Amino acid sequence: MSNVLVILGSLNQAELSASTQVATAFLEAYTAKNPEATVETIDATEVHDVALTKNIISGNIGEYEQDVLSQRMALLEKFKAADLVVIATPMFNFGLPGQVKEVLDTFAVAGETFKYLDAPDADGNVSVGLSEGKKLVLIEAMGGFNAGVKDVAFAQVELLFNFLGVDDISYIPVQGTAVPGMEETAQRIAEAKDLAATL
């Protein structure tokens, strides 16, 4: 059985969100091919109060801090259970929306999804990812044409998930969503369906 974790980052309604539309097409094609798959969705725009605080770091744990830690652990467990992670998000100022970044930050926990080594390995690495075998699909909508060196969001996602041990990453940029006549949503829906057939 395949466990799919979907992280949505758009503030728009689904029918107005290019990233959500492409993700929906991908999931429909993926689940048609893999009917035994389970799909769990996290709407990052509805996740609140999961950021670490000074009290948490210092060990001063009250009711609020315990709630934050419980929510973080719940998100971490969803990631650990996933075989395939699908992130569908807009680009905000060349990077990830803050709420998406906060959700992704809950996945990076020493001893759970990566560990530090007692000494550097032969390549000089001081840590190793513990999340091998997972696959990741990043669907990212942007108003202009900023895929490539301007896309800090893709760099953030790739670096973080490589650090966690995930190196099977597929990227579908949906460009031109704010440019009349140049929006790529239809093309990327077709690309997403083709990708789903290969995973």
PDB file of C-alpha atoms in Angstrom:
ATOM      1  CA  MET A   1       0.000   0.000   0.000  1.00  0.00           C
ATOM      2  CA  SER A   2       1.211   3.510  -0.822  1.00  0.00           C
ATOM      3  CA  ASN A   3       0.722   6.339   1.675  1.00  0.00           C
ATOM      4  CA  VAL A   4       0.510   9.761   0.041  1.00  0.00           C
ATOM      5  CA  LEU A   5       0.909  12.977   2.030  1.00  0.00           C
ATOM      6  CA  VAL A   6      -0.313  16.116   0.284  1.00  0.00           C
ATOM      7  CA  ILE A   7       0.648  19.586   1.523  1.00  0.00           C
ATOM      8  CA  LEU A   8      -1.379  22.457   0.077  1.00  0.00           C
ATOM      9  CA  GLY A   9      -0.121  26.014   0.366  1.00  0.00           C
ATOM     10  CA  SER A  10      -2.536  28.147  -1.654  1.00  0.00           C
ATOM     11  CA  LEU A  11      -4.750  30.752  -0.006  1.00  0.00           C
ATOM     12  CA  ASN A  12      -7.123  30.631  -2.994  1.00  0.00           C
ATOM     13  CA  GLN A  13     -10.134  28.393  -3.377  1.00  0.00           C
ATOM     14  CA  ALA A  14      -9.217  25.179  -5.191  1.00  0.00           C
ATOM     15  CA  GLU A  15     -10.830  26.217  -8.476  1.00  0.00           C
ATOM     16  CA  LEU A  16      -8.774  29.441  -8.490  1.00  0.00           C
ATOM     17  CA  SER A  17      -5.466  27.866  -7.479  1.00  0.00           C
ATOM     18  CA  ALA A  18      -3.166  26.653 -10.242  1.00  0.00           C
ATOM     19  CA  SER A  19      -1.034  24.606  -7.852  1.00  0.00           C
ATOM     20  CA  THR A  20      -4.089  22.894  -6.358  1.00  0.00           C
ATOM     21  CA  GLN A  21      -5.562  22.171  -9.794  1.00  0.00           C
ATOM     22  CA  VAL A  22      -2.349  20.513 -10.965  1.00  0.00           C
ATOM     23  CA  ALA A  23      -2.059  18.563  -7.714  1.00  0.00           C
ATOM     24  CA  THR A  24      -5.654  17.365  -8.034  1.00  0.00           C
ATOM     25  CA  ALA A  25      -4.981  16.104 -11.553  1.00  0.00           C
ATOM     26  CA  PHE A  26      -1.849  14.338 -10.356  1.00  0.00           C
ATOM     27  CA  LEU A  27      -3.660  12.669  -7.458  1.00  0.00           C
ATOM     28  CA  GLU A  28      -6.590  11.562  -9.593  1.00  0.00           C
ATOM     29  CA  ALA A  29      -4.201   9.908 -12.042  1.00  0.00           C
ATOM     30  CA  TYR A  30      -2.053   8.446  -9.273  1.00  0.00           C
ATOM     31  CA  THR A  31      -4.953   6.943  -7.324  1.00  0.00           C
ATOM     32  CA  ALA A  32      -6.507   5.573 -10.514  1.00  0.00           C
ATOM     33  CA  LYS A  33      -3.283   3.677 -11.103  1.00  0.00           C
ATOM     34  CA  ASN A  34      -2.828   2.870  -7.389  1.00  0.00           C
ATOM     35  CA  PRO A  35      -6.355   2.339  -6.004  1.00  0.00           C
ATOM     36  CA  GLU A  36      -4.968   0.935  -2.755  1.00  0.00           C
ATOM     37  CA  ALA A  37      -3.198   4.236  -1.982  1.00  0.00           C
ATOM     38  CA  THR A  38      -4.240   6.265   1.033  1.00  0.00           C
ATOM     39  CA  VAL A  39      -4.140  10.050   0.720  1.00  0.00           C
ATOM     40  CA  GLU A  40      -3.761  12.413   3.671  1.00  0.00           C
ATOM     41  CA  THR A  41      -3.941  16.171   3.093  1.00  0.00           C
ATOM     42  CA  ILE A  42      -2.478  18.977   5.172  1.00  0.00           C
ATOM     43  CA  ASP A  43      -3.722  22.454   4.302  1.00  0.00           C
ATOM     44  CA  ALA A  44      -0.790  24.551   5.484  1.00  0.00           C
ATOM     45  CA  THR A  45      -2.940  27.692   5.478  1.00  0.00           C
ATOM     46  CA  GLU A  46      -4.999  26.155   8.286  1.00  0.00           C
ATOM     47  CA  VAL A  47      -2.041  25.028  10.426  1.00  0.00           C
ATOM     48  CA  HIS A  48      -1.384  27.480  13.230  1.00  0.00           C
ATOM     49  CA  ASP A  49       0.946  27.694  16.217  1.00  0.00           C
ATOM     50  CA  VAL A  50       3.523  25.063  15.254  1.00  0.00           C
ATOM     51  CA  ALA A  51       6.615  27.274  15.350  1.00  0.00           C
ATOM     52  CA  LEU A  52       9.189  26.589  18.036  1.00  0.00           C
ATOM     53  CA  THR A  53       9.369  29.197  20.805  1.00  0.00           C
ATOM     54  CA  LYS A  54      11.965  30.351  23.307  1.00  0.00           C
ATOM     55  CA  ASN A  55      10.011  28.612  26.076  1.00  0.00           C
ATOM     56  CA  ILE A  56      10.087  25.294  24.210  1.00  0.00           C
ATOM     57  CA  ILE A  57      13.815  25.533  23.539  1.00  0.00           C
ATOM     58  CA  SER A  58      14.508  26.409  27.188  1.00  0.00           C
ATOM     59  CA  GLY A  59      12.269  23.599  28.471  1.00  0.00           C
ATOM     60  CA  ASN A  60       9.660  25.925  29.980  1.00  0.00           C
ATOM     61  CA  ILE A  61       6.662  23.888  28.858  1.00  0.00           C
ATOM     62  CA  GLY A  62       3.184  25.158  29.646  1.00  0.00           C
ATOM     63  CA  GLU A  63      -0.174  24.319  28.098  1.00  0.00           C
ATOM     64  CA  TYR A  64       0.471  26.382  24.958  1.00  0.00           C
ATOM     65  CA  GLU A  65       3.927  24.911  24.430  1.00  0.00           C
ATOM     66  CA  GLN A  66       2.607  21.377  24.900  1.00  0.00           C
ATOM     67  CA  ASP A  67      -0.045  22.016  22.268  1.00  0.00           C
ATOM     68  CA  VAL A  68       2.631  23.249  19.849  1.00  0.00           C
ATOM     69  CA  LEU A  69       4.744  20.158  20.478  1.00  0.00           C
ATOM     70  CA  SER A  70       1.743  17.841  20.033  1.00  0.00           C
ATOM     71  CA  GLN A  71       0.857  19.437  16.704  1.00  0.00           C
ATOM     72  CA  ARG A  72       4.476  19.233  15.541  1.00  0.00           C
ATOM     73  CA  MET A  73       4.658  15.551  16.469  1.00  0.00           C
ATOM     74  CA  ALA A  74       1.411  14.815  14.613  1.00  0.00           C
ATOM     75  CA  LEU A  75       2.783  16.447  11.451  1.00  0.00           C
ATOM     76  CA  LEU A  76       6.090  14.601  11.817  1.00  0.00           C
ATOM     77  CA  GLU A  77       4.312  11.255  12.095  1.00  0.00           C
ATOM     78  CA  LYS A  78       2.332  11.969   8.934  1.00  0.00           C
ATOM     79  CA  PHE A  79       5.599  12.596   7.080  1.00  0.00           C
ATOM     80  CA  LYS A  80       7.273   9.490   8.490  1.00  0.00           C
ATOM     81  CA  ALA A  81       4.315   7.338   7.379  1.00  0.00           C
ATOM     82  CA  ALA A  82       4.334   8.721   3.823  1.00  0.00           C
ATOM     83  CA  ASP A  83       5.825   6.931   0.844  1.00  0.00           C
ATOM     84  CA  LEU A  84       5.067   9.849  -1.475  1.00  0.00           C
ATOM     85  CA  VAL A  85       4.928  13.527  -0.503  1.00  0.00           C
ATOM     86  CA  VAL A  86       3.202  16.012  -2.803  1.00  0.00           C
ATOM     87  CA  ILE A  87       3.734  19.711  -2.104  1.00  0.00           C
ATOM     88  CA  ALA A  88       1.427  22.045  -4.061  1.00  0.00           C
ATOM     89  CA  THR A  89       2.176  25.665  -3.334  1.00  0.00           C
ATOM     90  CA  PRO A  90       2.402  29.112  -4.832  1.00  0.00           C
ATOM     91  CA  MET A  91       5.695  30.975  -4.944  1.00  0.00           C
ATOM     92  CA  PHE A  92       5.748  33.961  -2.582  1.00  0.00           C
ATOM     93  CA  ASN A  93       8.489  36.479  -3.361  1.00  0.00           C
ATOM     94  CA  PHE A  94      10.624  33.740  -4.968  1.00  0.00           C
ATOM     95  CA  GLY A  95      10.337  31.482  -1.893  1.00  0.00           C
ATOM     96  CA  LEU A  96       7.905  29.278   0.009  1.00  0.00           C
ATOM     97  CA  PRO A  97       4.924  30.781   1.814  1.00  0.00           C
ATOM     98  CA  GLY A  98       5.719  31.028   5.521  1.00  0.00           C
ATOM     99  CA  GLN A  99       3.005  28.559   6.561  1.00  0.00           C
ATOM    100  CA  VAL A 100       4.297  25.932   4.128  1.00  0.00           C
ATOM    101  CA  LYS A 101       7.829  26.416   5.449  1.00  0.00           C
ATOM    102  CA  GLU A 102       6.585  26.005   9.038  1.00  0.00           C
ATOM    103  CA  VAL A 103       4.952  22.677   8.166  1.00  0.00           C
ATOM    104  CA  LEU A 104       8.069  21.415   6.386  1.00  0.00           C
ATOM    105  CA  ASP A 105      10.227  22.458   9.330  1.00  0.00           C
ATOM    106  CA  THR A 106       8.323  20.018  11.558  1.00  0.00           C
ATOM    107  CA  PHE A 107       9.675  17.145   9.425  1.00  0.00           C
ATOM    108  CA  ALA A 108      13.328  17.812  10.291  1.00  0.00           C
ATOM    109  CA  VAL A 109      13.920  16.256  13.709  1.00  0.00           C
ATOM    110  CA  ALA A 110      17.250  14.813  14.794  1.00  0.00           C
ATOM    111  CA  GLY A 111      16.940  11.145  15.642  1.00  0.00           C
ATOM    112  CA  GLU A 112      13.664  10.863  13.735  1.00  0.00           C
ATOM    113  CA  THR A 113      14.278  11.879  10.116  1.00  0.00           C
ATOM    114  CA  PHE A 114      18.037  12.518  10.214  1.00  0.00           C
ATOM    115  CA  LYS A 115      20.877  11.959  12.633  1.00  0.00           C
ATOM    116  CA  TYR A 116      24.232  13.524  13.368  1.00  0.00           C
ATOM    117  CA  LEU A 117      27.265  11.283  13.000  1.00  0.00           C
ATOM    118  CA  ASP A 118      29.898  10.739  15.680  1.00  0.00           C
ATOM    119  CA  ALA A 119      32.522  11.796  13.152  1.00  0.00           C
ATOM    120  CA  PRO A 120      32.467  13.078   9.554  1.00  0.00           C
ATOM    121  CA  ASP A 121      32.076  10.334   6.941  1.00  0.00           C
ATOM    122  CA  ALA A 122      34.413   9.811   3.983  1.00  0.00           C
ATOM    123  CA  ASP A 123      32.699  12.651   2.095  1.00  0.00           C
ATOM    124  CA  GLY A 124      32.906  15.048   5.038  1.00  0.00           C
ATOM    125  CA  ASN A 125      29.216  14.808   5.938  1.00  0.00           C
ATOM    126  CA  VAL A 126      28.360  15.230   9.606  1.00  0.00           C
ATOM    127  CA  SER A 127      24.773  14.000   9.306  1.00  0.00           C
ATOM    128  CA  VAL A 128      22.785  11.381   7.438  1.00  0.00           C
ATOM    129  CA  GLY A 129      19.138  11.331   6.385  1.00  0.00           C
ATOM    130  CA  LEU A 130      16.846   8.645   7.776  1.00  0.00           C
ATOM    131  CA  SER A 131      13.995   9.101   5.276  1.00  0.00           C
ATOM    132  CA  GLU A 132      15.349   7.112   2.345  1.00  0.00           C
ATOM    133  CA  GLY A 133      12.898   5.505  -0.054  1.00  0.00           C
ATOM    134  CA  LYS A 134      10.364   8.326  -0.062  1.00  0.00           C
ATOM    135  CA  LYS A 135       9.441  10.202  -3.230  1.00  0.00           C
ATOM    136  CA  LEU A 136       8.608  13.887  -3.474  1.00  0.00           C
ATOM    137  CA  VAL A 137       6.657  15.885  -6.037  1.00  0.00           C
ATOM    138  CA  LEU A 138       6.827  19.693  -5.845  1.00  0.00           C
ATOM    139  CA  ILE A 139       4.137  21.555  -7.783  1.00  0.00           C
ATOM    140  CA  GLU A 140       4.807  25.269  -7.629  1.00  0.00           C
ATOM    141  CA  ALA A 141       2.707  28.011  -9.187  1.00  0.00           C
ATOM    142  CA  MET A 142       4.184  31.430  -9.925  1.00  0.00           C
ATOM    143  CA  GLY A 143       2.771  34.594 -11.441  1.00  0.00           C
ATOM    144  CA  GLY A 144       5.779  35.177 -13.681  1.00  0.00           C
ATOM    145  CA  PHE A 145       8.455  33.021 -15.250  1.00  0.00           C
ATOM    146  CA  ASN A 146      10.836  32.402 -12.372  1.00  0.00           C
ATOM    147  CA  ALA A 147      11.690  28.702 -12.510  1.00  0.00           C
ATOM    148  CA  GLY A 148      15.441  28.198 -12.318  1.00  0.00           C
ATOM    149  CA  VAL A 149      17.967  30.302 -10.450  1.00  0.00           C
ATOM    150  CA  LYS A 150      15.303  32.702  -9.151  1.00  0.00           C
ATOM    151  CA  ASP A 151      13.302  29.888  -7.584  1.00  0.00           C
ATOM    152  CA  VAL A 152      14.429  29.907  -3.971  1.00  0.00           C
ATOM    153  CA  ALA A 153      11.425  27.741  -3.022  1.00  0.00           C
ATOM    154  CA  PHE A 154      12.636  24.811  -5.110  1.00  0.00           C
ATOM    155  CA  ALA A 155      16.137  25.185  -3.666  1.00  0.00           C
ATOM    156  CA  GLN A 156      14.706  25.176  -0.123  1.00  0.00           C
ATOM    157  CA  VAL A 157      12.654  22.048  -0.764  1.00  0.00           C
ATOM    158  CA  GLU A 158      15.443  20.188  -2.545  1.00  0.00           C
ATOM    159  CA  LEU A 159      18.049  20.987   0.121  1.00  0.00           C
ATOM    160  CA  LEU A 160      15.767  20.100   3.025  1.00  0.00           C
ATOM    161  CA  PHE A 161      14.518  16.807   1.629  1.00  0.00           C
ATOM    162  CA  ASN A 162      17.965  15.747   0.380  1.00  0.00           C
ATOM    163  CA  PHE A 163      19.173  16.421   3.930  1.00  0.00           C
ATOM    164  CA  LEU A 164      16.436  14.112   5.223  1.00  0.00           C
ATOM    165  CA  GLY A 165      17.484  11.388   2.774  1.00  0.00           C
ATOM    166  CA  VAL A 166      14.903  11.981   0.031  1.00  0.00           C
ATOM    167  CA  ASP A 167      16.599  12.231  -3.354  1.00  0.00           C
ATOM    168  CA  ASP A 168      13.768  11.167  -5.705  1.00  0.00           C
ATOM    169  CA  ILE A 169      12.307  14.623  -6.362  1.00  0.00           C
ATOM    170  CA  SER A 170      10.062  15.627  -9.265  1.00  0.00           C
ATOM    171  CA  TYR A 171       9.414  19.309  -9.984  1.00  0.00           C
ATOM    172  CA  ILE A 172       6.478  20.802 -11.876  1.00  0.00           C
ATOM    173  CA  PRO A 173       6.673  24.605 -12.119  1.00  0.00           C
ATOM    174  CA  VAL A 174       3.415  26.243 -13.202  1.00  0.00           C
ATOM    175  CA  GLN A 175       4.537  29.576 -14.615  1.00  0.00           C
ATOM    176  CA  GLY A 176       2.787  32.666 -15.921  1.00  0.00           C
ATOM    177  CA  THR A 177      -0.340  32.407 -13.776  1.00  0.00           C
ATOM    178  CA  ALA A 178      -0.613  36.224 -13.652  1.00  0.00           C
ATOM    179  CA  VAL A 179       0.153  36.768 -17.350  1.00  0.00           C
ATOM    180  CA  PRO A 180      -2.965  36.661 -19.598  1.00  0.00           C
ATOM    181  CA  GLY A 181      -2.622  34.131 -22.368  1.00  0.00           C
ATOM    182  CA  MET A 182       0.621  32.646 -21.024  1.00  0.00           C
ATOM    183  CA  GLU A 183      -0.557  30.608 -18.030  1.00  0.00           C
ATOM    184  CA  GLU A 184       0.859  27.077 -18.070  1.00  0.00           C
ATOM    185  CA  THR A 185      -1.775  25.332 -15.928  1.00  0.00           C
ATOM    186  CA  ALA A 186      -3.235  23.195 -18.739  1.00  0.00           C
ATOM    187  CA  GLN A 187       0.193  22.007 -19.894  1.00  0.00           C
ATOM    188  CA  ARG A 188       1.268  21.192 -16.354  1.00  0.00           C
ATOM    189  CA  ILE A 189      -1.929  19.241 -15.665  1.00  0.00           C
ATOM    190  CA  ALA A 190      -1.019  17.003 -18.601  1.00  0.00           C
ATOM    191  CA  GLU A 191       2.565  16.744 -17.316  1.00  0.00           C
ATOM    192  CA  ALA A 192       1.321  15.846 -13.839  1.00  0.00           C
ATOM    193  CA  LYS A 193      -0.864  13.059 -15.202  1.00  0.00           C
ATOM    194  CA  ASP A 194       2.085  11.666 -17.153  1.00  0.00           C
ATOM    195  CA  LEU A 195       4.279  11.826 -14.047  1.00  0.00           C
ATOM    196  CA  ALA A 196       1.664  10.004 -11.967  1.00  0.00           C
ATOM    197  CA  ALA A 197       1.805   7.108 -14.395  1.00  0.00           C
ATOM    198  CA  THR A 198       5.519   6.654 -13.692  1.00  0.00           C
ATOM    199  CA  LEU A 199       5.460   6.687  -9.872  1.00  0.00           C
TER     200      LEU A 199
END
